[in-house]
Amino acid sequence: MGKVSAIVYVTVALLVLFLISYSPKKHSGHNRHRRLKLRSSFSFSNPTRHEPVPFDPIVADIERRREDRQWEKQYLEHTHPEFTGDHAPAHESQPEWEDFMNAEDYLNDEEKFNVTNRLVLLFPKIDVDPADGFVTESELTDWNLDQAAKEVLHRSMREMETHDKNHDGFVSFAEYEPPSWVKNDNNSFGYDMGWWKEEHFNASDADGDGLLNITEFNDFLHPADSKNPKLLDWLCKEEVRERDTDKDGKVNFEEFFHGLFDLVRNYDEEDHNSSHPSHDSLESPAKRLFSQLDKDGDRLLSAEELLPIIGKIHPSERYYAKQQADYIITQADSDKDGRLSLIEMIENPYVFYSAIFSEDEDEDDYEYHDEFR
């Protein structure tokens, strides 16, 4: 297999030498004037909001560095309002966007950051299972998921530093306090579900030592991506509590149909927005799913019986990674064989970088960006 892979990539490399003259700005038509632009995706008011992750690790690193500076500034304003504005220590008068613009200039300097060359370098890192000269949906999903996991962990580590008051590498419940956007809105979905309460904290504490290490704290912030059975059980219990309008401790069909079923259907049918099925047409499949989940036949769903669909109610990063992979392949798969060759990637470079296009581009350039925000 190693010899076969080597032959494949030698052949691909020879093709690349021929194709290397393909450059994004040399392409004809609408590719010519595109400019890569960094995003400003961090939201201090709601850090749990999902954002698409850059395809290229270099772009991701640049965005993380910029986001860290923005986060530090907003955290200082939040925790020490007396040290803001002109009263901030070591206040500098030069504009904050100076480094940011330099980074954008770097991304748009083809001598320093050539999109075609980047795709050539990244291709063999994505094409691994198997390394056959093609990138499949599964391989691209795994790549996107790996980039997302790094992004999520980075943000969790940054968040943990603010709560680890004694700097021992762990967070106790006494050290933790809900973020301001939760405390200022007690009717928010997260607060009402007990997202920031002790039961959630204890469920995240996989080893039961009363402290959260970085893995447990990451799970605490992103329970949908956790493999901790205690946390998944808590997520199901909170879902029951949120949906249980008659307060009998379980979810009946009406409570299931007018809330949970829509979430499951939306997960299963990505094109559900293209049609508007009637209440009657939805009730039959809802009853079938309800019956499948109702293992004890009591016509009610317990927290345990919701476990098979909790991943659809709270989609994980893999769900979003697959969405991004599906979109990219749909746009770049010229021969419609369900996979991408290096040539197809080189011929459609901005599909992979479309999440960071400048906002003055044509509307069509933003289909990916808008779809996943």
mmCIF file of C-alpha atoms in Angstrom:
data_model
loop_
_atom_site.group_PDB
_atom_site.id
_atom_site.type_symbol
_atom_site.label_atom_id
_atom_site.label_comp_id
_atom_site.label_asym_id
_atom_site.label_seq_id
_atom_site.Cartn_x
_atom_site.Cartn_y
_atom_site.Cartn_z
ATOM 1 C CA MET A 1 0.000 0.000 0.000
ATOM 2 C CA GLY A 2 2.908 2.348 0.795
ATOM 3 C CA LYS A 3 4.413 1.858 -2.694
ATOM 4 C CA VAL A 4 1.028 2.423 -4.319
ATOM 5 C CA SER A 5 0.518 5.644 -2.354
ATOM 6 C CA ALA A 6 3.983 6.855 -3.333
ATOM 7 C CA ILE A 7 3.274 6.199 -7.014
ATOM 8 C CA VAL A 8 -0.065 7.990 -6.758
ATOM 9 C CA TYR A 9 1.469 11.082 -5.232
ATOM 10 C CA VAL A 10 4.428 11.146 -7.619
ATOM 11 C CA THR A 11 1.915 11.125 -10.463
ATOM 12 C CA VAL A 12 -0.150 13.824 -8.782
ATOM 13 C CA ALA A 13 2.981 15.903 -8.184
ATOM 14 C CA LEU A 14 3.819 15.787 -11.890
ATOM 15 C CA LEU A 15 0.314 16.955 -12.710
ATOM 16 C CA VAL A 16 0.653 19.744 -10.175
ATOM 17 C CA LEU A 17 3.834 20.963 -11.846
ATOM 18 C CA PHE A 18 1.760 21.404 -14.959
ATOM 19 C CA LEU A 19 -1.143 22.983 -13.124
ATOM 20 C CA ILE A 20 0.847 25.177 -10.772
ATOM 21 C CA SER A 21 0.362 28.082 -13.143
ATOM 22 C CA TYR A 22 -3.266 27.993 -12.037
ATOM 23 C CA SER A 23 -3.512 30.800 -9.566
ATOM 24 C CA PRO A 24 -6.745 32.166 -8.044
ATOM 25 C CA LYS A 25 -6.200 35.622 -9.448
ATOM 26 C CA LYS A 26 -5.228 34.233 -12.856
ATOM 27 C CA HIS A 27 -8.492 32.361 -13.263
ATOM 28 C CA SER A 28 -10.921 33.983 -15.615
ATOM 29 C CA GLY A 29 -14.322 35.333 -14.706
ATOM 30 C CA HIS A 30 -15.534 35.915 -11.177
ATOM 31 C CA ASN A 31 -12.423 34.461 -9.459
ATOM 32 C CA ARG A 32 -10.158 37.278 -10.614
ATOM 33 C CA HIS A 33 -10.800 39.995 -8.025
ATOM 34 C CA ARG A 34 -11.601 37.967 -4.941
ATOM 35 C CA ARG A 35 -9.861 39.044 -1.770
ATOM 36 C CA LEU A 36 -9.524 36.861 1.297
ATOM 37 C CA LYS A 37 -10.777 38.556 4.421
ATOM 38 C CA LEU A 38 -10.508 37.379 7.999
ATOM 39 C CA ARG A 39 -13.711 36.932 9.926
ATOM 40 C CA SER A 40 -14.713 38.439 13.246
ATOM 41 C CA SER A 41 -16.615 35.448 14.568
ATOM 42 C CA PHE A 42 -16.049 35.616 18.316
ATOM 43 C CA SER A 43 -19.054 36.673 20.376
ATOM 44 C CA PHE A 44 -18.355 37.552 23.994
ATOM 45 C CA SER A 45 -22.109 37.768 24.602
ATOM 46 C CA ASN A 46 -22.680 34.180 23.446
ATOM 47 C CA PRO A 47 -19.463 32.145 23.052
ATOM 48 C CA THR A 48 -21.377 28.887 22.528
ATOM 49 C CA ARG A 49 -22.713 30.043 19.146
ATOM 50 C CA HIS A 50 -21.473 27.750 16.408
ATOM 51 C CA GLU A 51 -19.276 29.234 13.711
ATOM 52 C CA PRO A 52 -17.729 27.582 10.640
ATOM 53 C CA VAL A 53 -14.066 26.703 11.145
ATOM 54 C CA PRO A 54 -11.495 27.709 8.512
ATOM 55 C CA PHE A 55 -10.419 24.912 6.200
ATOM 56 C CA ASP A 56 -6.757 25.973 6.265
ATOM 57 C CA PRO A 57 -4.829 25.654 9.580
ATOM 58 C CA ILE A 58 -2.803 28.773 8.769
ATOM 59 C CA VAL A 59 -5.965 30.859 8.424
ATOM 60 C CA ALA A 60 -7.348 29.271 11.586
ATOM 61 C CA ASP A 61 -4.199 30.199 13.518
ATOM 62 C CA ILE A 62 -4.326 33.804 12.318
ATOM 63 C CA GLU A 63 -7.994 34.075 13.279
ATOM 64 C CA ARG A 64 -7.328 32.523 16.701
ATOM 65 C CA ARG A 65 -4.572 35.047 17.421
ATOM 66 C CA ARG A 66 -6.820 37.925 16.450
ATOM 67 C CA GLU A 67 -9.712 36.475 18.413
ATOM 68 C CA ASP A 68 -7.484 36.102 21.489
ATOM 69 C CA ARG A 69 -6.624 39.800 21.370
ATOM 70 C CA GLN A 70 -10.275 40.718 20.978
ATOM 71 C CA TRP A 71 -11.260 38.381 23.800
ATOM 72 C CA GLU A 72 -8.613 39.779 26.154
ATOM 73 C CA LYS A 73 -9.815 43.318 25.481
ATOM 74 C CA GLN A 74 -13.476 42.446 26.082
ATOM 75 C CA TYR A 75 -12.648 40.385 29.158
ATOM 76 C CA LEU A 76 -10.721 43.330 30.603
ATOM 77 C CA GLU A 77 -13.669 45.627 29.909
ATOM 78 C CA HIS A 78 -16.012 43.143 31.571
ATOM 79 C CA THR A 79 -13.961 42.404 34.693
ATOM 80 C CA HIS A 80 -12.205 45.761 35.128
ATOM 81 C CA PRO A 81 -14.331 48.524 33.583
ATOM 82 C CA GLU A 82 -12.118 51.084 35.286
ATOM 83 C CA PHE A 83 -9.274 49.980 32.984
ATOM 84 C CA THR A 84 -10.986 50.705 29.689
ATOM 85 C CA GLY A 85 -10.860 53.505 27.163
ATOM 86 C CA ASP A 86 -8.280 56.194 27.826
ATOM 87 C CA HIS A 87 -7.797 54.893 31.375
ATOM 88 C CA ALA A 88 -6.530 51.506 30.266
ATOM 89 C CA PRO A 89 -3.002 50.699 31.422
ATOM 90 C CA ALA A 90 -0.370 51.137 28.705
ATOM 91 C CA HIS A 91 -3.030 52.617 26.435
ATOM 92 C CA GLU A 92 -1.824 52.974 22.853
ATOM 93 C CA SER A 93 -3.240 55.422 20.353
ATOM 94 C CA GLN A 94 -2.587 53.448 17.167
ATOM 95 C CA PRO A 95 -5.598 51.657 15.633
ATOM 96 C CA GLU A 96 -6.265 48.104 16.765
ATOM 97 C CA TRP A 97 -6.808 46.917 13.180
ATOM 98 C CA GLU A 98 -3.184 47.506 12.145
ATOM 99 C CA ASP A 99 -2.003 43.941 12.819
ATOM 100 C CA PHE A 100 -5.296 42.634 11.487
ATOM 101 C CA MET A 101 -4.866 44.373 8.150
ATOM 102 C CA ASN A 102 -1.288 43.157 7.913
ATOM 103 C CA ALA A 103 -2.581 39.612 8.316
ATOM 104 C CA GLU A 104 -5.077 40.130 5.510
ATOM 105 C CA ASP A 105 -2.359 41.550 3.317
ATOM 106 C CA TYR A 106 -0.334 38.417 4.015
ATOM 107 C CA LEU A 107 -3.225 36.169 2.965
ATOM 108 C CA ASN A 108 -3.643 38.094 -0.268
ATOM 109 C CA ASP A 109 0.060 38.204 -1.172
ATOM 110 C CA GLU A 110 0.493 35.234 -3.510
ATOM 111 C CA GLU A 111 4.228 35.206 -2.918
ATOM 112 C CA LYS A 112 3.589 34.535 0.765
ATOM 113 C CA PHE A 113 0.223 32.750 0.760
ATOM 114 C CA ASN A 114 -0.684 31.066 -2.503
ATOM 115 C CA VAL A 115 -4.024 29.278 -2.281
ATOM 116 C CA THR A 116 -3.088 26.796 -5.010
ATOM 117 C CA ASN A 117 0.134 25.864 -3.235
ATOM 118 C CA ARG A 118 -1.718 25.520 0.045
ATOM 119 C CA LEU A 119 -4.188 23.065 -1.488
ATOM 120 C CA VAL A 120 -1.306 21.037 -2.939
ATOM 121 C CA LEU A 121 0.283 20.819 0.525
ATOM 122 C CA LEU A 122 -2.958 20.018 2.349
ATOM 123 C CA PHE A 123 -4.292 17.444 -0.111
ATOM 124 C CA PRO A 124 -2.168 14.468 1.109
ATOM 125 C CA LYS A 125 -2.987 15.371 4.720
ATOM 126 C CA ILE A 126 -6.695 14.978 3.967
ATOM 127 C CA ASP A 127 -6.450 12.027 1.590
ATOM 128 C CA VAL A 128 -5.492 9.414 4.189
ATOM 129 C CA ASP A 129 -8.193 6.738 4.393
ATOM 130 C CA PRO A 130 -7.147 5.392 1.967
ATOM 131 C CA ALA A 131 -4.440 7.517 0.370
ATOM 132 C CA ASP A 132 -5.666 6.905 -3.173
ATOM 133 C CA GLY A 133 -5.417 10.317 -4.822
ATOM 134 C CA PHE A 134 -9.003 11.328 -4.025
ATOM 135 C CA VAL A 135 -10.644 13.148 -1.117
ATOM 136 C CA THR A 136 -13.955 11.608 -0.091
ATOM 137 C CA GLU A 137 -16.767 13.133 1.922
ATOM 138 C CA SER A 138 -15.701 11.039 4.907
ATOM 139 C CA GLU A 139 -12.079 12.187 4.686
ATOM 140 C CA LEU A 140 -13.097 15.824 4.332
ATOM 141 C CA THR A 141 -15.507 15.498 7.263
ATOM 142 C CA ASP A 142 -12.724 14.071 9.427
ATOM 143 C CA TRP A 143 -10.441 16.938 8.383
ATOM 144 C CA ASN A 144 -13.064 19.557 9.204
ATOM 145 C CA LEU A 145 -13.806 17.839 12.503
ATOM 146 C CA ASP A 146 -10.136 17.841 13.467
ATOM 147 C CA GLN A 147 -9.876 21.570 12.725
ATOM 148 C CA ALA A 148 -13.059 22.223 14.734
ATOM 149 C CA ALA A 149 -11.800 20.184 17.702
ATOM 150 C CA LYS A 150 -8.629 22.290 17.854
ATOM 151 C CA GLU A 151 -10.678 25.480 17.703
ATOM 152 C CA VAL A 152 -13.075 24.358 20.441
ATOM 153 C CA LEU A 153 -10.286 23.178 22.741
ATOM 154 C CA HIS A 154 -8.386 26.447 22.271
ATOM 155 C CA ARG A 155 -11.430 28.450 23.332
ATOM 156 C CA SER A 156 -12.086 26.140 26.277
ATOM 157 C CA MET A 157 -8.496 26.492 27.500
ATOM 158 C CA ARG A 158 -8.785 30.262 27.257
ATOM 159 C CA GLU A 159 -12.096 30.203 29.117
ATOM 160 C CA MET A 160 -10.695 27.891 31.782
ATOM 161 C CA GLU A 161 -7.889 30.329 32.586
ATOM 162 C CA THR A 162 -10.444 32.919 33.678
ATOM 163 C CA HIS A 163 -12.153 30.537 36.116
ATOM 164 C CA ASP A 164 -9.142 28.696 37.525
ATOM 165 C CA LYS A 165 -8.686 31.240 40.310
ATOM 166 C CA ASN A 166 -5.963 29.346 42.193
ATOM 167 C CA HIS A 167 -4.126 28.364 38.980
ATOM 168 C CA ASP A 168 -3.952 24.662 39.851
ATOM 169 C CA GLY A 169 -5.068 23.498 36.399
ATOM 170 C CA PHE A 170 -8.567 22.584 37.596
ATOM 171 C CA VAL A 171 -11.888 24.372 38.040
ATOM 172 C CA SER A 172 -14.084 23.753 41.068
ATOM 173 C CA PHE A 173 -17.758 24.664 41.141
ATOM 174 C CA ALA A 174 -16.948 27.380 43.680
ATOM 175 C CA GLU A 175 -14.503 28.905 41.190
ATOM 176 C CA TYR A 176 -16.944 28.790 38.332
ATOM 177 C CA GLU A 177 -19.589 31.429 37.760
ATOM 178 C CA PRO A 178 -22.040 31.691 34.872
ATOM 179 C CA PRO A 179 -21.053 34.127 32.132
ATOM 180 C CA SER A 180 -22.676 37.547 32.193
ATOM 181 C CA TRP A 181 -24.834 36.823 29.151
ATOM 182 C CA VAL A 182 -26.533 34.074 31.183
ATOM 183 C CA LYS A 183 -26.899 36.071 34.399
ATOM 184 C CA ASN A 184 -28.323 39.049 32.548
ATOM 185 C CA ASP A 185 -30.999 36.913 30.886
ATOM 186 C CA ASN A 186 -32.492 34.327 33.217
ATOM 187 C CA ASN A 187 -34.987 33.388 30.527
ATOM 188 C CA SER A 188 -32.285 32.320 28.112
ATOM 189 C CA PHE A 189 -32.462 28.752 26.842
ATOM 190 C CA GLY A 190 -29.184 27.738 28.470
ATOM 191 C CA TYR A 191 -29.986 29.161 31.888
ATOM 192 C CA ASP A 192 -33.479 27.730 31.980
ATOM 193 C CA MET A 193 -32.099 24.289 31.210
ATOM 194 C CA GLY A 194 -29.721 24.495 34.152
ATOM 195 C CA TRP A 195 -26.808 24.772 31.761
ATOM 196 C CA TRP A 196 -24.652 26.554 34.321
ATOM 197 C CA LYS A 197 -25.871 24.818 37.495
ATOM 198 C CA GLU A 198 -24.198 22.341 39.817
ATOM 199 C CA GLU A 199 -25.920 19.280 38.362
ATOM 200 C CA HIS A 200 -24.372 20.082 34.985
ATOM 201 C CA PHE A 201 -20.991 20.600 36.629
ATOM 202 C CA ASN A 202 -21.174 17.268 38.468
ATOM 203 C CA ALA A 203 -22.236 15.416 35.327
ATOM 204 C CA SER A 204 -19.178 16.835 33.542
ATOM 205 C CA ASP A 205 -16.923 15.626 36.362
ATOM 206 C CA ALA A 206 -16.197 12.213 34.805
ATOM 207 C CA ASP A 207 -13.817 11.008 37.533
ATOM 208 C CA GLY A 208 -15.943 12.386 40.380
ATOM 209 C CA ASP A 209 -13.151 14.273 42.135
ATOM 210 C CA GLY A 210 -15.130 17.497 42.425
ATOM 211 C CA LEU A 211 -12.883 19.300 39.952
ATOM 212 C CA LEU A 212 -12.899 19.720 36.190
ATOM 213 C CA ASN A 213 -9.698 19.176 34.240
ATOM 214 C CA ILE A 214 -9.407 20.644 30.764
ATOM 215 C CA THR A 215 -11.071 17.640 29.084
ATOM 216 C CA GLU A 216 -13.982 17.721 31.535
ATOM 217 C CA PHE A 217 -14.261 21.506 31.302
ATOM 218 C CA ASN A 218 -14.319 21.266 27.513
ATOM 219 C CA ASP A 219 -17.145 18.724 27.821
ATOM 220 C CA PHE A 220 -18.903 21.047 30.279
ATOM 221 C CA LEU A 221 -18.927 23.824 27.687
ATOM 222 C CA HIS A 222 -19.713 21.492 24.754
ATOM 223 C CA PRO A 223 -21.775 18.569 26.092
ATOM 224 C CA ALA A 224 -23.046 17.545 22.645
ATOM 225 C CA ASP A 225 -19.505 16.491 21.703
ATOM 226 C CA SER A 226 -18.849 14.571 24.911
ATOM 227 C CA LYS A 227 -18.531 10.805 25.199
ATOM 228 C CA ASN A 228 -19.111 11.010 28.964
ATOM 229 C CA PRO A 229 -22.277 8.931 29.635
ATOM 230 C CA LYS A 230 -23.083 10.958 32.772
ATOM 231 C CA LEU A 231 -23.127 14.156 30.762
ATOM 232 C CA LEU A 232 -25.261 12.686 27.990
ATOM 233 C CA ASP A 233 -27.694 11.414 30.631
ATOM 234 C CA TRP A 234 -27.826 14.910 32.138
ATOM 235 C CA LEU A 235 -28.479 16.387 28.698
ATOM 236 C CA CYS A 236 -31.452 14.040 28.256
ATOM 237 C CA LYS A 237 -32.824 14.872 31.714
ATOM 238 C CA GLU A 238 -32.580 18.592 31.036
ATOM 239 C CA GLU A 239 -34.354 18.115 27.721
ATOM 240 C CA VAL A 240 -37.217 16.358 29.513
ATOM 241 C CA ARG A 241 -37.398 19.135 32.109
ATOM 242 C CA GLU A 242 -37.489 21.777 29.390
ATOM 243 C CA ARG A 243 -40.207 20.050 27.337
ATOM 244 C CA ASP A 244 -42.317 18.587 30.171
ATOM 245 C CA THR A 245 -45.126 21.162 30.246
ATOM 246 C CA ASP A 246 -47.451 19.074 32.428
ATOM 247 C CA LYS A 247 -44.623 18.351 34.904
ATOM 248 C CA ASP A 248 -45.138 14.587 35.091
ATOM 249 C CA GLY A 249 -41.433 13.902 34.672
ATOM 250 C CA LYS A 250 -41.706 12.524 31.126
ATOM 251 C CA VAL A 251 -42.460 13.689 27.601
ATOM 252 C CA ASN A 252 -45.836 12.798 26.098
ATOM 253 C CA PHE A 253 -46.541 12.781 22.378
ATOM 254 C CA GLU A 254 -47.833 16.352 22.195
ATOM 255 C CA GLU A 255 -44.754 17.635 24.010
ATOM 256 C CA PHE A 256 -42.581 15.574 21.686
ATOM 257 C CA PHE A 257 -44.372 16.606 18.516
ATOM 258 C CA HIS A 258 -44.406 20.346 19.259
ATOM 259 C CA GLY A 259 -40.703 20.710 19.880
ATOM 260 C CA LEU A 260 -38.394 17.744 19.770
ATOM 261 C CA PHE A 261 -39.649 16.196 16.551
ATOM 262 C CA ASP A 262 -38.913 19.344 14.548
ATOM 263 C CA LEU A 263 -35.299 19.258 15.747
ATOM 264 C CA VAL A 264 -34.940 15.605 14.751
ATOM 265 C CA ARG A 265 -36.575 16.216 11.365
ATOM 266 C CA ASN A 266 -34.360 19.210 10.686
ATOM 267 C CA TYR A 267 -31.305 17.092 11.425
ATOM 268 C CA ASP A 268 -32.437 14.228 9.186
ATOM 269 C CA GLU A 269 -33.692 16.341 6.302
ATOM 270 C CA GLU A 270 -31.245 19.069 5.362
ATOM 271 C CA ASP A 271 -33.584 20.220 2.607
ATOM 272 C CA HIS A 272 -36.613 20.559 4.887
ATOM 273 C CA ASN A 273 -36.776 24.309 4.260
ATOM 274 C CA SER A 274 -37.529 23.680 0.597
ATOM 275 C CA SER A 275 -40.963 22.367 1.433
ATOM 276 C CA HIS A 276 -43.599 23.086 4.028
ATOM 277 C CA PRO A 277 -45.266 19.826 5.047
ATOM 278 C CA SER A 278 -48.620 20.064 6.769
ATOM 279 C CA HIS A 279 -49.293 19.252 10.396
ATOM 280 C CA ASP A 280 -51.118 16.066 9.367
ATOM 281 C CA SER A 281 -48.324 14.819 7.115
ATOM 282 C CA LEU A 282 -45.790 15.240 9.917
ATOM 283 C CA GLU A 283 -47.855 13.629 12.634
ATOM 284 C CA SER A 284 -47.609 10.121 11.182
ATOM 285 C CA PRO A 285 -43.771 9.945 11.069
ATOM 286 C CA ALA A 286 -43.656 11.629 14.478
ATOM 287 C CA LYS A 287 -45.855 8.893 15.932
ATOM 288 C CA ARG A 288 -43.664 6.197 14.376
ATOM 289 C CA LEU A 289 -40.512 7.670 15.887
ATOM 290 C CA PHE A 290 -42.223 8.201 19.237
ATOM 291 C CA SER A 291 -43.311 4.555 19.273
ATOM 292 C CA GLN A 292 -39.770 3.383 18.424
ATOM 293 C CA LEU A 293 -38.337 5.397 21.304
ATOM 294 C CA ASP A 294 -41.016 4.349 23.794
ATOM 295 C CA LYS A 295 -39.368 1.077 24.809
ATOM 296 C CA ASP A 296 -41.593 0.353 27.819
ATOM 297 C CA GLY A 297 -44.797 1.176 25.932
ATOM 298 C CA ASP A 298 -46.176 3.602 28.509
ATOM 299 C CA ARG A 299 -46.852 6.251 25.830
ATOM 300 C CA LEU A 300 -44.353 8.545 27.527
ATOM 301 C CA LEU A 301 -40.669 9.163 26.880
ATOM 302 C CA SER A 302 -38.241 9.110 29.790
ATOM 303 C CA ALA A 303 -34.808 10.756 29.751
ATOM 304 C CA GLU A 304 -33.235 7.372 29.039
ATOM 305 C CA GLU A 305 -35.541 6.833 26.067
ATOM 306 C CA LEU A 306 -34.424 10.168 24.553
ATOM 307 C CA LEU A 307 -30.793 9.047 24.456
ATOM 308 C CA PRO A 308 -30.959 7.624 20.860
ATOM 309 C CA ILE A 309 -31.926 11.059 19.466
ATOM 310 C CA ILE A 310 -30.043 13.418 21.811
ATOM 311 C CA GLY A 311 -27.333 13.831 19.170
ATOM 312 C CA LYS A 312 -29.951 15.115 16.729
ATOM 313 C CA ILE A 313 -31.504 17.461 19.281
ATOM 314 C CA HIS A 314 -28.058 18.844 20.102
ATOM 315 C CA PRO A 315 -25.909 18.364 16.971
ATOM 316 C CA SER A 316 -22.212 17.733 17.541
ATOM 317 C CA GLU A 317 -19.264 19.222 15.685
ATOM 318 C CA ARG A 318 -19.286 16.174 13.406
ATOM 319 C CA TYR A 319 -22.701 17.218 12.110
ATOM 320 C CA TYR A 320 -21.414 20.654 11.114
ATOM 321 C CA ALA A 321 -18.168 19.190 9.756
ATOM 322 C CA LYS A 322 -20.195 16.909 7.480
ATOM 323 C CA GLN A 323 -22.362 19.813 6.338
ATOM 324 C CA GLN A 324 -19.269 21.754 5.327
ATOM 325 C CA ALA A 325 -17.785 18.712 3.589
ATOM 326 C CA ASP A 326 -21.012 18.043 1.678
ATOM 327 C CA TYR A 327 -21.192 21.636 0.508
ATOM 328 C CA ILE A 328 -17.556 21.741 -0.618
ATOM 329 C CA ILE A 329 -17.859 18.502 -2.582
ATOM 330 C CA THR A 330 -21.114 19.642 -4.168
ATOM 331 C CA GLN A 331 -19.425 22.816 -5.385
ATOM 332 C CA ALA A 332 -16.010 21.436 -6.416
ATOM 333 C CA ASP A 333 -16.828 17.941 -7.707
ATOM 334 C CA SER A 334 -16.735 18.760 -11.417
ATOM 335 C CA ASP A 335 -17.155 15.198 -12.708
ATOM 336 C CA LYS A 336 -19.830 14.368 -10.101
ATOM 337 C CA ASP A 337 -18.206 11.144 -8.910
ATOM 338 C CA GLY A 338 -18.743 12.027 -5.255
ATOM 339 C CA ARG A 339 -15.093 12.733 -4.459
ATOM 340 C CA LEU A 340 -12.436 15.350 -5.148
ATOM 341 C CA SER A 341 -9.213 15.037 -7.084
ATOM 342 C CA LEU A 342 -6.370 17.473 -6.523
ATOM 343 C CA ILE A 343 -7.117 18.971 -9.946
ATOM 344 C CA GLU A 344 -10.726 19.655 -8.933
ATOM 345 C CA MET A 345 -9.552 21.304 -5.720
ATOM 346 C CA ILE A 346 -7.043 23.472 -7.587
ATOM 347 C CA GLU A 347 -9.683 24.480 -10.138
ATOM 348 C CA ASN A 348 -12.115 25.481 -7.369
ATOM 349 C CA PRO A 349 -9.819 26.980 -4.726
ATOM 350 C CA TYR A 350 -12.187 29.551 -3.288
ATOM 351 C CA VAL A 351 -14.755 26.932 -2.357
ATOM 352 C CA PHE A 352 -12.344 26.013 0.441
ATOM 353 C CA TYR A 353 -11.694 29.603 1.454
ATOM 354 C CA SER A 354 -15.156 31.036 0.828
ATOM 355 C CA ALA A 355 -15.839 31.559 4.527
ATOM 356 C CA ILE A 356 -13.289 34.380 4.501
ATOM 357 C CA PHE A 357 -14.170 36.252 1.321
ATOM 358 C CA SER A 358 -14.429 40.007 1.491
ATOM 359 C CA GLU A 359 -17.982 41.242 1.984
ATOM 360 C CA ASP A 360 -17.829 43.354 -1.182
ATOM 361 C CA GLU A 361 -17.871 40.238 -3.355
ATOM 362 C CA ASP A 362 -20.810 39.010 -5.356
ATOM 363 C CA GLU A 363 -23.689 37.459 -3.426
ATOM 364 C CA ASP A 364 -22.966 34.038 -4.927
ATOM 365 C CA ASP A 365 -19.566 34.036 -3.258
ATOM 366 C CA TYR A 366 -21.281 33.954 0.123
ATOM 367 C CA GLU A 367 -23.554 30.972 -0.199
ATOM 368 C CA TYR A 368 -21.296 28.839 2.019
ATOM 369 C CA HIS A 369 -20.584 31.629 4.499
ATOM 370 C CA ASP A 370 -24.216 32.559 5.001
ATOM 371 C CA GLU A 371 -25.427 28.959 5.113
ATOM 372 C CA PHE A 372 -23.295 28.020 8.104
ATOM 373 C CA ARG A 373 -23.420 31.177 10.199
#
